[in-house]
Amino acid sequence: MPSFDTIVIGAGTNGLACAARLAQKGANVLVLEAAPITGGGAGTHEFAPGHRVSPLAHILHALDNRVVTGLNLARHGLDYAAKDLSTTALSATGDHLTLTGPFGALLTGTTQDAAWAALRQKLLTFASVLAPFKALTPPRLASGTGNDLFALAKLGLKLRAIGRADFREFLRMILINVADVLEDDLTDDRLRGALAFDATLGSWLGPRSPNSLILLLNRLANQAAGQPAALAIPKGGMGTVATAFTRAAEAAGVTIRLNAKVGRIVIDADRATGVELATGEILTAARVVSAIHPQTTLLDLVGPRHLDTGMVRKARAIRSRGAAAKLHLALRGTPDFRGADLKSRLIIAPSVRAIEDAFNAVKYAEVPARPVLEAILPSAHESGQAPAGCHTLSAIVQFAPHDPKAGLPAARAELLANTLAVLETHAPGIGALITHAELLMPQDIAARFGMAGGNWHHGELSVEQMLFLRPVIGAAQYRTPIDNLWLCSAGTHPGGGISGASGWNAAERILSMEGAR
């Protein structure tokens, strides 16, 4: 019966980041992964002969620089096929709008330059206020609870530094909907649509939903490829990101076991003492850290009998509705998006109204007639992603019904047909190039990757499920009510994206708490 200092459940990027950080500090760490490969949602797979794609996230925008440098991911193979990716807001008439540089530092295709420059600066200023929170354990709203008072004081000074007028504006805007902000400051529907799409990407919110602006600010507070608000495509696809994390963890001394599904967390006298695998094998450890969905951890692996009624109720109430589908197309030629640059990020979200209409459909468990989407062609950036002369298209399609009224097969077929119709409008003839199509609905994502509800943030990102409310009060500082059991998935602060931040934060919290002891 092997013994370890730490067992980490799940070899996604957060689990690997947490494991590596603890191992760097001398812990003997075992990572258990149910799948035959590491990476979780960060992977690369061949969905058609010669066509390779990242099955979930396909763009890096949130990779935490502490993790990149702390694990020396570049030395372990992390490289980029594209940095500082531009975004093209597609028009069905070919009158495209392009945002180049981090968060559209340069805007072309519109006369909104001055209005956009002012709004962009305001949003980046507000995002810079939120950015430091991502590297902190969420504070508890009580005294004597282990809050990092020095770090919180520094954040308070940063808030004051933006000036009284900006601070007042920050407080006014922070919890309003993104549509109101865009319609107050901008007149170009293409630009409004691109920004509203980013605010609602991967969420269960429309642009007119209250609190949707904070999701755009949260996204802008992230970093990729070393630049605030930048977008990047990893060389070789997301699988190379997972490989770099894996190699870094192993270099730190972490042991990784694949095809090792955890059946339950062993609890003895209200303390986690190890895990029992689905095979019946029991492994012991001084601490257990779960990098899988908080609901799955608390309700399935721990079980209600080990938790008080309040915690069970809160865990069951975690909202985790997936509303994004993932589309992969194998193309036997080069599509023409009416002259758009195929090396840019392509957005089809013609207006705020178009996004809201797409979201309205899923409120009633229906498929939107005109989905909105983000697409990239990884084969335009590097060879090896599609056969010679061919292309691979990867798209995130919104919105997909969480519990489709017509049933899953019918909803999948309808969403695919509607999405292809939208693509045909913007890239005439693309339908004739398709040799294979794969559409992953939220239910498919849940089944394939173990993400409850098909939500790849391991719980919806919304103001009611952020900071000290993520995943629930009583487990928002990575520590659960079960002694020696910790959480480190994207379901904890600061949330989703290929980041490693939640895992790194959890490791730092574990180390600081043990130091205090």
Short mmCIF file of C-alpha atoms in Angstrom, two decimals:
data_model
loop_
_atom_site.label_atom_id
_atom_site.label_comp_id
_atom_site.label_asym_id
_atom_site.label_seq_id
_atom_site.Cartn_x
_atom_site.Cartn_y
_atom_site.Cartn_z
CA MET A 1 0.00 0.00 0.00
CA PRO A 2 2.15 2.92 -1.30
CA SER A 3 2.24 6.13 0.71
CA PHE A 4 2.60 9.68 -0.61
CA ASP A 5 2.65 13.14 0.91
CA THR A 6 0.03 14.25 -1.60
CA ILE A 7 -2.37 12.64 -4.04
CA VAL A 8 -3.73 14.91 -6.77
CA ILE A 9 -6.87 13.71 -8.55
CA GLY A 10 -6.85 14.75 -12.20
CA ALA A 11 -3.97 15.52 -14.57
CA GLY A 12 -5.41 18.60 -16.24
CA THR A 13 -3.32 21.75 -16.31
CA ASN A 14 -4.47 22.83 -12.83
CA GLY A 15 -3.79 19.44 -11.29
CA LEU A 16 -0.34 19.31 -12.87
CA ALA A 17 0.48 22.90 -11.85
CA CYS A 18 -0.52 22.18 -8.25
CA ALA A 19 1.39 18.90 -8.16
CA ALA A 20 4.53 20.42 -9.65
CA ARG A 21 4.52 23.38 -7.28
CA LEU A 22 4.14 21.14 -4.22
CA ALA A 23 6.86 18.82 -5.50
CA GLN A 24 9.19 21.78 -6.00
CA LYS A 25 8.80 22.43 -2.28
CA GLY A 26 9.74 18.87 -1.39
CA ALA A 27 6.44 16.99 -1.38
CA ASN A 28 6.21 13.42 -2.68
CA VAL A 29 3.28 13.79 -5.08
CA LEU A 30 1.22 11.24 -7.00
CA VAL A 31 -1.18 12.39 -9.73
CA LEU A 32 -4.01 10.06 -10.68
CA GLU A 33 -5.66 10.49 -14.08
CA ALA A 34 -8.66 8.46 -15.25
CA ALA A 35 -7.90 9.02 -18.95
CA PRO A 36 -5.07 7.39 -20.93
CA ILE A 37 -3.43 10.80 -21.46
CA THR A 38 -2.78 13.92 -19.40
CA GLY A 39 -4.14 17.37 -20.10
CA GLY A 40 -7.89 17.10 -19.53
CA GLY A 41 -9.48 19.70 -21.80
CA ALA A 42 -6.05 20.72 -23.11
CA GLY A 43 -5.31 18.14 -25.75
CA THR A 44 -4.96 17.50 -29.46
CA HIS A 45 -6.74 14.73 -31.31
CA GLU A 46 -7.25 13.51 -34.85
CA PHE A 47 -10.97 13.71 -35.60
CA ALA A 48 -10.58 12.78 -39.30
CA PRO A 49 -7.62 11.21 -41.15
CA GLY A 50 -4.80 13.74 -41.07
CA HIS A 51 -6.92 16.46 -39.43
CA ARG A 52 -5.76 17.39 -35.92
CA VAL A 53 -7.53 19.76 -33.58
CA SER A 54 -7.77 20.84 -29.95
CA PRO A 55 -11.06 19.29 -28.83
CA LEU A 56 -12.03 22.06 -26.41
CA ALA A 57 -10.12 25.32 -25.96
CA HIS A 58 -8.12 26.16 -29.06
CA ILE A 59 -6.67 29.58 -28.14
CA LEU A 60 -4.51 30.53 -25.16
CA HIS A 61 -5.59 33.73 -23.47
CA ALA A 62 -5.21 32.95 -19.78
CA LEU A 63 -1.93 31.07 -19.27
CA ASP A 64 -0.59 32.28 -15.93
CA ASN A 65 2.90 33.78 -16.14
CA ARG A 66 3.76 32.48 -12.66
CA VAL A 67 3.17 28.98 -13.97
CA VAL A 68 4.99 29.57 -17.27
CA THR A 69 8.12 30.82 -15.52
CA GLY A 70 7.85 28.77 -12.33
CA LEU A 71 7.65 25.50 -14.27
CA ASN A 72 9.90 26.69 -17.10
CA LEU A 73 7.34 25.50 -19.64
CA ALA A 74 9.38 26.78 -22.59
CA ARG A 75 12.17 24.37 -21.69
CA HIS A 76 9.60 21.59 -21.62
CA GLY A 77 8.31 22.27 -25.12
CA LEU A 78 5.84 25.15 -24.92
CA ASP A 79 6.09 27.23 -28.08
CA TYR A 80 3.70 29.24 -30.21
CA ALA A 81 2.48 28.94 -33.78
CA ALA A 82 1.00 32.43 -33.41
CA LYS A 83 1.33 35.15 -30.81
CA ASP A 84 -0.72 38.31 -30.51
CA LEU A 85 -3.45 36.86 -32.69
CA SER A 86 -5.65 39.42 -34.45
CA THR A 87 -9.45 39.18 -34.39
CA THR A 88 -11.58 39.67 -37.49
CA ALA A 89 -15.25 40.48 -37.00
CA LEU A 90 -16.67 38.95 -40.16
CA SER A 91 -19.33 40.59 -42.29
CA ALA A 92 -21.56 38.64 -44.67
CA THR A 93 -20.80 41.32 -47.27
CA GLY A 94 -17.02 41.18 -46.89
CA ASP A 95 -16.89 44.50 -45.03
CA HIS A 96 -14.81 43.06 -42.18
CA LEU A 97 -13.51 44.79 -39.06
CA THR A 98 -10.13 43.81 -37.61
CA LEU A 99 -8.69 44.23 -34.12
CA THR A 100 -4.91 43.85 -34.16
CA GLY A 101 -2.65 43.65 -31.13
CA PRO A 102 -3.65 42.96 -27.52
CA PHE A 103 -7.35 43.74 -27.21
CA GLY A 104 -7.44 45.59 -30.49
CA ALA A 105 -4.66 48.12 -29.99
CA LEU A 106 -5.11 48.85 -33.70
CA LEU A 107 -8.61 48.93 -35.20
CA THR A 108 -9.19 48.82 -38.96
CA GLY A 109 -12.32 48.73 -41.10
CA THR A 110 -14.33 51.32 -39.18
CA THR A 111 -14.44 55.02 -38.32
CA GLN A 112 -14.85 54.26 -34.60
CA ASP A 113 -11.13 54.68 -33.81
CA ALA A 114 -11.41 57.53 -31.29
CA ALA A 115 -14.45 56.11 -29.47
CA TRP A 116 -12.86 52.68 -29.38
CA ALA A 117 -9.52 54.00 -28.08
CA ALA A 118 -11.29 55.70 -25.16
CA LEU A 119 -13.42 52.66 -24.28
CA ARG A 120 -10.48 50.27 -24.71
CA GLN A 121 -8.34 52.28 -22.30
CA LYS A 122 -11.14 52.43 -19.75
CA LEU A 123 -11.77 48.66 -19.90
CA LEU A 124 -8.05 47.81 -19.66
CA THR A 125 -7.71 50.13 -16.66
CA PHE A 126 -10.58 48.38 -14.89
CA ALA A 127 -9.22 44.96 -15.86
CA SER A 128 -5.84 45.89 -14.38
CA VAL A 129 -7.58 46.43 -11.06
CA LEU A 130 -9.01 42.90 -11.18
CA ALA A 131 -5.85 41.20 -12.48
CA PRO A 132 -3.97 40.94 -9.13
CA PHE A 133 -6.93 39.12 -7.55
CA LYS A 134 -6.24 36.16 -9.84
CA ALA A 135 -2.98 35.43 -8.02
CA LEU A 136 -4.56 35.59 -4.55
CA THR A 137 -6.50 33.24 -2.38
CA PRO A 138 -9.98 34.81 -2.29
CA PRO A 139 -10.37 36.79 0.93
CA ARG A 140 -12.87 35.69 3.55
CA LEU A 141 -15.19 38.39 4.81
CA ALA A 142 -14.24 37.99 8.44
CA SER A 143 -11.31 38.85 10.65
CA GLY A 144 -8.77 36.29 11.81
CA THR A 145 -9.37 33.99 8.83
CA GLY A 146 -5.88 33.94 7.33
CA ASN A 147 -6.37 36.69 4.75
CA ASP A 148 -3.19 38.11 3.22
CA LEU A 149 -3.71 41.60 4.61
CA PHE A 150 -0.55 42.99 3.01
CA ALA A 151 -1.63 41.84 -0.45
CA LEU A 152 -5.13 43.20 0.10
CA ALA A 153 -3.69 46.53 1.20
CA LYS A 154 -1.63 46.69 -2.01
CA LEU A 155 -4.78 46.07 -4.02
CA GLY A 156 -6.53 48.85 -2.14
CA LEU A 157 -3.71 51.23 -3.06
CA LYS A 158 -3.94 50.14 -6.68
CA LEU A 159 -7.65 50.97 -6.67
CA ARG A 160 -6.92 54.42 -5.28
CA ALA A 161 -4.19 54.94 -7.88
CA ILE A 162 -6.65 54.88 -10.79
CA GLY A 163 -8.09 58.16 -9.54
CA ARG A 164 -11.36 59.20 -8.00
CA ALA A 165 -13.24 59.68 -11.28
CA ASP A 166 -12.16 56.32 -12.71
CA PHE A 167 -12.84 54.58 -9.41
CA ARG A 168 -16.36 56.02 -9.34
CA GLU A 169 -16.86 54.88 -12.93
CA PHE A 170 -15.47 51.43 -12.06
CA LEU A 171 -18.03 51.05 -9.28
CA ARG A 172 -20.81 52.21 -11.58
CA MET A 173 -19.95 49.81 -14.38
CA ILE A 174 -18.67 46.70 -12.64
CA LEU A 175 -22.02 44.93 -12.28
CA ILE A 176 -23.95 46.21 -15.30
CA ASN A 177 -24.52 44.42 -18.59
CA VAL A 178 -22.02 44.67 -21.41
CA ALA A 179 -24.65 45.63 -24.01
CA ASP A 180 -25.42 48.94 -22.28
CA VAL A 181 -21.74 49.88 -22.17
CA LEU A 182 -21.17 49.04 -25.83
CA GLU A 183 -24.29 50.83 -27.00
CA ASP A 184 -23.44 53.91 -24.96
CA ASP A 185 -19.91 54.23 -26.32
CA LEU A 186 -19.89 52.63 -29.79
CA THR A 187 -22.04 52.71 -32.91
CA ASP A 188 -20.46 49.97 -35.07
CA ASP A 189 -22.50 46.77 -34.76
CA ARG A 190 -19.57 44.59 -35.82
CA LEU A 191 -17.37 45.95 -33.04
CA ARG A 192 -20.17 45.74 -30.51
CA GLY A 193 -20.83 42.14 -31.55
CA ALA A 194 -17.18 41.07 -31.27
CA LEU A 195 -16.86 42.53 -27.75
CA ALA A 196 -20.21 41.17 -26.57
CA PHE A 197 -19.21 37.75 -27.90
CA ASP A 198 -16.01 37.81 -25.83
CA ALA A 199 -17.96 38.83 -22.73
CA THR A 200 -20.35 35.88 -23.05
CA LEU A 201 -17.96 33.24 -24.44
CA GLY A 202 -18.37 30.01 -22.47
CA SER A 203 -20.96 31.54 -20.14
CA TRP A 204 -24.67 31.11 -19.47
CA LEU A 205 -25.34 34.80 -20.06
CA GLY A 206 -26.45 37.00 -22.92
CA PRO A 207 -25.01 40.47 -23.47
CA ARG A 208 -28.10 42.02 -21.85
CA SER A 209 -27.87 39.78 -18.79
CA PRO A 210 -26.96 41.66 -15.59
CA ASN A 211 -23.28 41.43 -14.59
CA SER A 212 -22.07 40.42 -18.06
CA LEU A 213 -19.51 43.23 -18.25
CA ILE A 214 -17.45 41.74 -15.42
CA LEU A 215 -16.87 38.64 -17.54
CA LEU A 216 -15.25 40.77 -20.24
CA LEU A 217 -13.07 42.46 -17.62
CA ASN A 218 -12.20 39.06 -16.17
CA ARG A 219 -11.10 37.90 -19.61
CA LEU A 220 -9.00 41.02 -20.15
CA ALA A 221 -7.30 40.48 -16.81
CA ASN A 222 -5.77 37.27 -18.15
CA GLN A 223 -2.46 36.99 -19.92
CA ALA A 224 -1.21 34.87 -22.80
CA ALA A 225 2.21 34.67 -24.42
CA GLY A 226 3.45 37.24 -21.89
CA GLN A 227 1.14 40.09 -22.94
CA PRO A 228 -1.98 41.37 -21.18
CA ALA A 229 -5.14 40.53 -23.12
CA ALA A 230 -3.15 38.82 -25.90
CA LEU A 231 -4.30 35.72 -27.78
CA ALA A 232 -1.99 32.90 -28.84
CA ILE A 233 -2.07 29.53 -30.61
CA PRO A 234 0.33 26.94 -29.20
CA LYS A 235 2.58 25.22 -31.69
CA GLY A 236 1.31 21.71 -32.30
CA GLY A 237 -2.07 22.46 -30.71
CA MET A 238 -3.18 22.38 -27.08
CA GLY A 239 -1.68 18.92 -26.68
CA THR A 240 1.78 20.49 -26.56
CA VAL A 241 0.64 22.64 -23.62
CA ALA A 242 -0.45 19.51 -21.76
CA THR A 243 2.84 17.83 -22.64
CA ALA A 244 4.85 20.78 -21.32
CA PHE A 245 2.91 20.74 -18.03
CA THR A 246 3.40 16.98 -17.76
CA ARG A 247 7.15 17.13 -18.39
CA ALA A 248 7.52 20.00 -15.92
CA ALA A 249 5.66 18.04 -13.25
CA GLU A 250 7.76 14.94 -13.84
CA ALA A 251 10.95 17.01 -13.78
CA ALA A 252 9.88 18.29 -10.36
CA GLY A 253 9.58 14.68 -9.17
CA VAL A 254 5.83 14.10 -9.57
CA THR A 255 4.66 10.54 -10.26
CA ILE A 256 1.77 10.30 -12.75
CA ARG A 257 -0.49 7.28 -13.13
CA LEU A 258 -2.82 7.11 -16.14
CA ASN A 259 -5.98 4.99 -16.50
CA ALA A 260 -6.35 5.34 -12.73
CA LYS A 261 -9.92 6.37 -12.00
CA VAL A 262 -10.64 7.38 -8.41
CA GLY A 263 -13.79 5.76 -7.02
CA ARG A 264 -13.86 7.55 -3.69
CA ILE A 265 -11.84 9.65 -1.30
CA VAL A 266 -11.12 7.73 1.88
CA ILE A 267 -12.36 9.62 4.94
CA ASP A 268 -11.36 8.60 8.45
CA ALA A 269 -12.53 10.64 11.45
CA ASP A 270 -13.42 13.59 9.20
CA ARG A 271 -9.96 13.56 7.62
CA ALA A 272 -8.96 12.61 4.08
CA THR A 273 -6.40 9.83 4.32
CA GLY A 274 -6.17 8.71 0.70
CA VAL A 275 -8.22 7.40 -2.19
CA GLU A 276 -9.70 4.16 -3.40
CA LEU A 277 -9.40 3.51 -7.13
CA ALA A 278 -12.22 2.05 -9.19
CA THR A 279 -10.22 -1.20 -9.17
CA GLY A 280 -10.42 -1.33 -5.37
CA GLU A 281 -6.78 -0.38 -4.81
CA ILE A 282 -6.30 1.97 -1.85
CA LEU A 283 -3.57 4.62 -1.83
CA THR A 284 -2.78 6.64 1.28
CA ALA A 285 -1.54 10.21 1.58
CA ALA A 286 -1.18 12.98 4.12
CA ARG A 287 -3.33 15.19 1.91
CA VAL A 288 -5.62 14.82 -1.11
CA VAL A 289 -6.09 17.57 -3.69
CA SER A 290 -8.88 17.31 -6.24
CA ALA A 291 -8.43 18.94 -9.65
CA ILE A 292 -11.79 17.73 -10.94
CA HIS A 293 -15.20 19.41 -10.72
CA PRO A 294 -16.06 20.53 -7.14
CA GLN A 295 -19.53 18.95 -7.37
CA THR A 296 -18.07 15.60 -8.41
CA THR A 297 -15.48 15.83 -5.64
CA LEU A 298 -17.86 16.73 -2.82
CA LEU A 299 -20.99 14.83 -3.78
CA ASP A 300 -19.55 11.74 -5.46
CA LEU A 301 -16.00 11.12 -4.21
CA VAL A 302 -16.62 12.33 -0.65
CA GLY A 303 -20.37 11.78 -0.44
CA PRO A 304 -23.11 13.60 1.50
CA ARG A 305 -22.68 11.44 4.60
CA HIS A 306 -19.33 13.11 5.30
CA LEU A 307 -20.64 16.67 4.85
CA ASP A 308 -23.07 18.78 6.81
CA THR A 309 -26.45 19.57 5.30
CA GLY A 310 -25.52 23.15 4.44
CA MET A 311 -22.46 22.12 2.45
CA VAL A 312 -24.40 19.43 0.58
CA ARG A 313 -27.06 21.98 -0.32
CA LYS A 314 -24.46 24.50 -1.50
CA ALA A 315 -22.58 21.90 -3.54
CA ARG A 316 -25.79 20.79 -5.25
CA ALA A 317 -26.61 24.43 -6.04
CA ILE A 318 -23.38 25.06 -7.99
CA ARG A 319 -24.54 26.12 -11.45
CA SER A 320 -22.64 24.34 -14.18
CA ARG A 321 -24.68 24.69 -17.36
CA GLY A 322 -22.61 24.34 -20.49
CA ALA A 323 -23.87 26.48 -23.36
CA ALA A 324 -21.00 26.18 -25.82
CA ALA A 325 -20.58 23.51 -28.49
CA LYS A 326 -17.32 22.68 -30.28
CA LEU A 327 -17.30 22.20 -34.05
CA HIS A 328 -14.50 20.61 -36.07
CA LEU A 329 -14.51 20.59 -39.86
CA ALA A 330 -12.18 18.71 -42.19
CA LEU A 331 -11.91 20.72 -45.41
CA ARG A 332 -10.50 19.43 -48.70
CA GLY A 333 -9.47 22.91 -49.78
CA THR A 334 -9.05 26.48 -48.64
CA PRO A 335 -12.20 28.35 -47.57
CA ASP A 336 -12.70 31.98 -48.52
CA PHE A 337 -14.28 34.10 -45.80
CA ARG A 338 -14.81 36.90 -48.30
CA GLY A 339 -11.16 37.88 -48.24
CA ALA A 340 -10.58 37.68 -44.47
CA ASP A 341 -7.13 36.72 -43.17
CA LEU A 342 -7.26 32.99 -42.37
CA LYS A 343 -4.50 33.47 -39.79
CA SER A 344 -6.74 35.63 -37.63
CA ARG A 345 -9.37 34.67 -35.10
CA LEU A 346 -12.66 34.79 -36.97
CA ILE A 347 -15.76 36.01 -35.13
CA ILE A 348 -19.28 35.70 -36.53
CA ALA A 349 -21.39 37.79 -34.17
CA PRO A 350 -22.85 40.57 -36.31
CA SER A 351 -24.43 42.52 -33.47
CA VAL A 352 -25.41 42.52 -29.81
CA ARG A 353 -28.92 41.60 -30.93
CA ALA A 354 -27.64 38.54 -32.83
CA ILE A 355 -25.90 37.21 -29.70
CA GLU A 356 -28.91 37.91 -27.50
CA ASP A 357 -31.20 36.12 -29.96
CA ALA A 358 -28.91 33.08 -29.93
CA PHE A 359 -28.96 33.06 -26.12
CA ASN A 360 -32.73 33.52 -25.95
CA ALA A 361 -33.23 30.22 -27.76
CA VAL A 362 -31.34 28.14 -25.19
CA LYS A 363 -33.31 29.70 -22.33
CA TYR A 364 -36.21 27.67 -23.70
CA ALA A 365 -34.12 24.54 -24.41
CA GLU A 366 -34.13 25.25 -28.14
CA VAL A 367 -31.43 25.54 -30.81
CA PRO A 368 -30.68 29.07 -32.09
CA ALA A 369 -31.56 29.63 -35.73
CA ARG A 370 -28.43 31.77 -36.23
CA PRO A 371 -25.66 30.68 -33.83
CA VAL A 372 -22.71 32.97 -33.18
CA LEU A 373 -19.20 31.56 -33.19
CA GLU A 374 -15.44 31.92 -32.94
CA ALA A 375 -13.32 30.01 -35.47
CA ILE A 376 -9.65 29.45 -36.19
CA LEU A 377 -7.87 27.43 -38.86
CA PRO A 378 -4.87 25.86 -37.09
CA SER A 379 -3.70 24.52 -40.46
CA ALA A 380 -3.24 28.10 -41.67
CA HIS A 381 -0.61 28.62 -38.98
CA GLU A 382 1.48 25.46 -39.27
CA SER A 383 1.77 22.23 -41.20
CA GLY A 384 0.75 18.93 -39.65
CA GLN A 385 -2.75 20.05 -38.67
CA ALA A 386 -4.29 18.90 -41.96
CA PRO A 387 -3.17 16.95 -45.05
CA ALA A 388 -1.38 18.92 -47.77
CA GLY A 389 -3.78 21.20 -49.63
CA CYS A 390 -6.45 20.77 -46.95
CA HIS A 391 -7.50 22.72 -43.89
CA THR A 392 -8.91 22.10 -40.43
CA LEU A 393 -11.46 24.48 -38.94
CA SER A 394 -12.09 24.64 -35.20
CA ALA A 395 -15.03 26.68 -33.87
CA ILE A 396 -16.73 27.41 -30.57
CA VAL A 397 -20.44 27.70 -31.28
CA GLN A 398 -22.88 29.55 -29.05
CA PHE A 399 -25.33 28.90 -27.74
CA ALA A 400 -26.12 25.20 -27.31
CA PRO A 401 -29.14 24.05 -25.27
CA HIS A 402 -28.17 22.47 -21.97
CA ASP A 403 -31.25 20.22 -21.86
CA PRO A 404 -32.64 20.27 -25.42
CA LYS A 405 -36.39 20.05 -25.71
CA ALA A 406 -36.13 17.99 -28.91
CA GLY A 407 -33.62 15.52 -27.46
CA LEU A 408 -29.87 15.41 -27.91
CA PRO A 409 -29.57 13.76 -31.38
CA ALA A 410 -32.12 16.12 -32.95
CA ALA A 411 -30.57 19.17 -31.27
CA ARG A 412 -27.08 18.19 -32.41
CA ALA A 413 -28.24 17.76 -36.00
CA GLU A 414 -30.14 21.06 -35.95
CA LEU A 415 -27.27 23.03 -34.41
CA LEU A 416 -24.83 21.58 -36.95
CA ALA A 417 -27.13 22.46 -39.86
CA ASN A 418 -27.73 25.98 -38.57
CA THR A 419 -24.03 26.58 -37.92
CA LEU A 420 -23.04 25.36 -41.38
CA ALA A 421 -25.66 27.69 -42.86
CA VAL A 422 -24.10 30.64 -40.99
CA LEU A 423 -20.64 29.63 -42.19
CA GLU A 424 -21.89 29.32 -45.78
CA THR A 425 -23.19 32.89 -45.62
CA HIS A 426 -19.78 34.19 -44.60
CA ALA A 427 -17.64 31.74 -46.63
CA PRO A 428 -19.61 30.81 -49.77
CA GLY A 429 -18.79 27.31 -50.95
CA ILE A 430 -17.39 26.07 -47.64
CA GLY A 431 -20.07 23.37 -47.46
CA ALA A 432 -18.72 21.73 -50.62
CA LEU A 433 -15.25 21.52 -49.02
CA ILE A 434 -16.37 19.59 -45.93
CA THR A 435 -15.27 15.96 -45.85
CA HIS A 436 -16.05 15.37 -42.17
CA ALA A 437 -17.76 17.29 -39.37
CA GLU A 438 -17.68 16.69 -35.62
CA LEU A 439 -19.91 18.64 -33.25
CA LEU A 440 -19.50 18.22 -29.50
CA MET A 441 -22.57 19.34 -27.57
CA PRO A 442 -22.32 20.21 -23.85
CA GLN A 443 -23.55 16.70 -23.07
CA ASP A 444 -20.72 15.21 -25.15
CA ILE A 445 -18.19 17.42 -23.39
CA ALA A 446 -19.52 16.27 -20.02
CA ALA A 447 -19.27 12.61 -21.01
CA ARG A 448 -15.86 12.81 -22.67
CA PHE A 449 -14.06 15.09 -20.23
CA GLY A 450 -15.96 14.59 -16.98
CA MET A 451 -17.05 18.23 -16.80
CA ALA A 452 -20.38 18.36 -15.00
CA GLY A 453 -23.03 19.96 -17.18
CA GLY A 454 -20.56 20.28 -20.04
CA ASN A 455 -19.29 23.56 -18.57
CA TRP A 456 -15.56 23.72 -19.22
CA HIS A 457 -15.06 26.24 -16.42
CA HIS A 458 -16.09 23.52 -13.91
CA GLY A 459 -18.90 25.83 -12.86
CA GLU A 460 -20.38 28.88 -14.52
CA LEU A 461 -18.38 32.08 -14.37
CA SER A 462 -20.79 34.65 -13.01
CA VAL A 463 -20.60 37.26 -10.29
CA GLU A 464 -22.42 34.90 -7.88
CA GLN A 465 -19.74 32.24 -8.48
CA MET A 466 -16.54 34.26 -8.39
CA LEU A 467 -13.90 35.15 -5.80
CA PHE A 468 -14.98 34.10 -2.27
CA LEU A 469 -18.17 32.57 -3.69
CA ARG A 470 -16.32 30.10 -5.95
CA PRO A 471 -17.18 27.25 -5.82
CA VAL A 472 -19.14 27.83 -2.58
CA ILE A 473 -18.74 29.65 0.71
CA GLY A 474 -16.92 27.28 3.00
CA ALA A 475 -14.65 25.90 0.28
CA ALA A 476 -13.62 29.07 -1.55
CA GLN A 477 -10.07 29.19 -0.18
CA TYR A 478 -9.24 25.80 -1.76
CA ARG A 479 -9.71 24.05 1.59
CA THR A 480 -12.81 21.90 2.11
CA PRO A 481 -14.62 21.13 5.38
CA ILE A 482 -12.88 17.74 5.28
CA ASP A 483 -9.49 18.09 6.89
CA ASN A 484 -6.57 17.47 4.49
CA LEU A 485 -8.86 17.65 1.43
CA TRP A 486 -8.26 20.53 -0.97
CA LEU A 487 -9.70 21.73 -4.28
CA CYS A 488 -7.68 23.10 -7.20
CA SER A 489 -9.77 22.76 -10.38
CA ALA A 490 -11.08 25.52 -12.62
CA GLY A 491 -14.16 25.37 -10.39
CA THR A 492 -12.13 27.31 -7.82
CA HIS A 493 -10.83 30.87 -8.04
CA PRO A 494 -9.88 32.38 -10.50
CA GLY A 495 -11.84 30.07 -12.79
CA GLY A 496 -11.62 28.57 -16.24
CA GLY A 497 -9.35 28.73 -19.24
CA ILE A 498 -6.07 26.95 -19.90
CA SER A 499 -4.28 28.75 -17.11
CA GLY A 500 -2.87 26.67 -14.26
CA ALA A 501 -3.70 29.59 -11.93
CA SER A 502 -6.19 27.68 -9.75
CA GLY A 503 -3.71 24.84 -9.25
CA TRP A 504 -0.83 27.18 -8.50
CA ASN A 505 -2.93 29.25 -6.07
CA ALA A 506 -4.10 26.11 -4.28
CA ALA A 507 -0.52 24.87 -3.89
CA GLU A 508 0.57 28.23 -2.48
CA ARG A 509 -2.36 28.17 -0.04
CA ILE A 510 -1.51 24.66 1.10
CA LEU A 511 2.13 25.62 1.64
CA SER A 512 1.24 28.80 3.52
CA MET A 513 -1.29 27.05 5.78
CA GLU A 514 1.17 24.32 6.64
CA GLY A 515 3.82 26.95 7.30
CA ALA A 516 1.42 28.66 9.70
CA ARG A 517 0.90 25.36 11.50
#
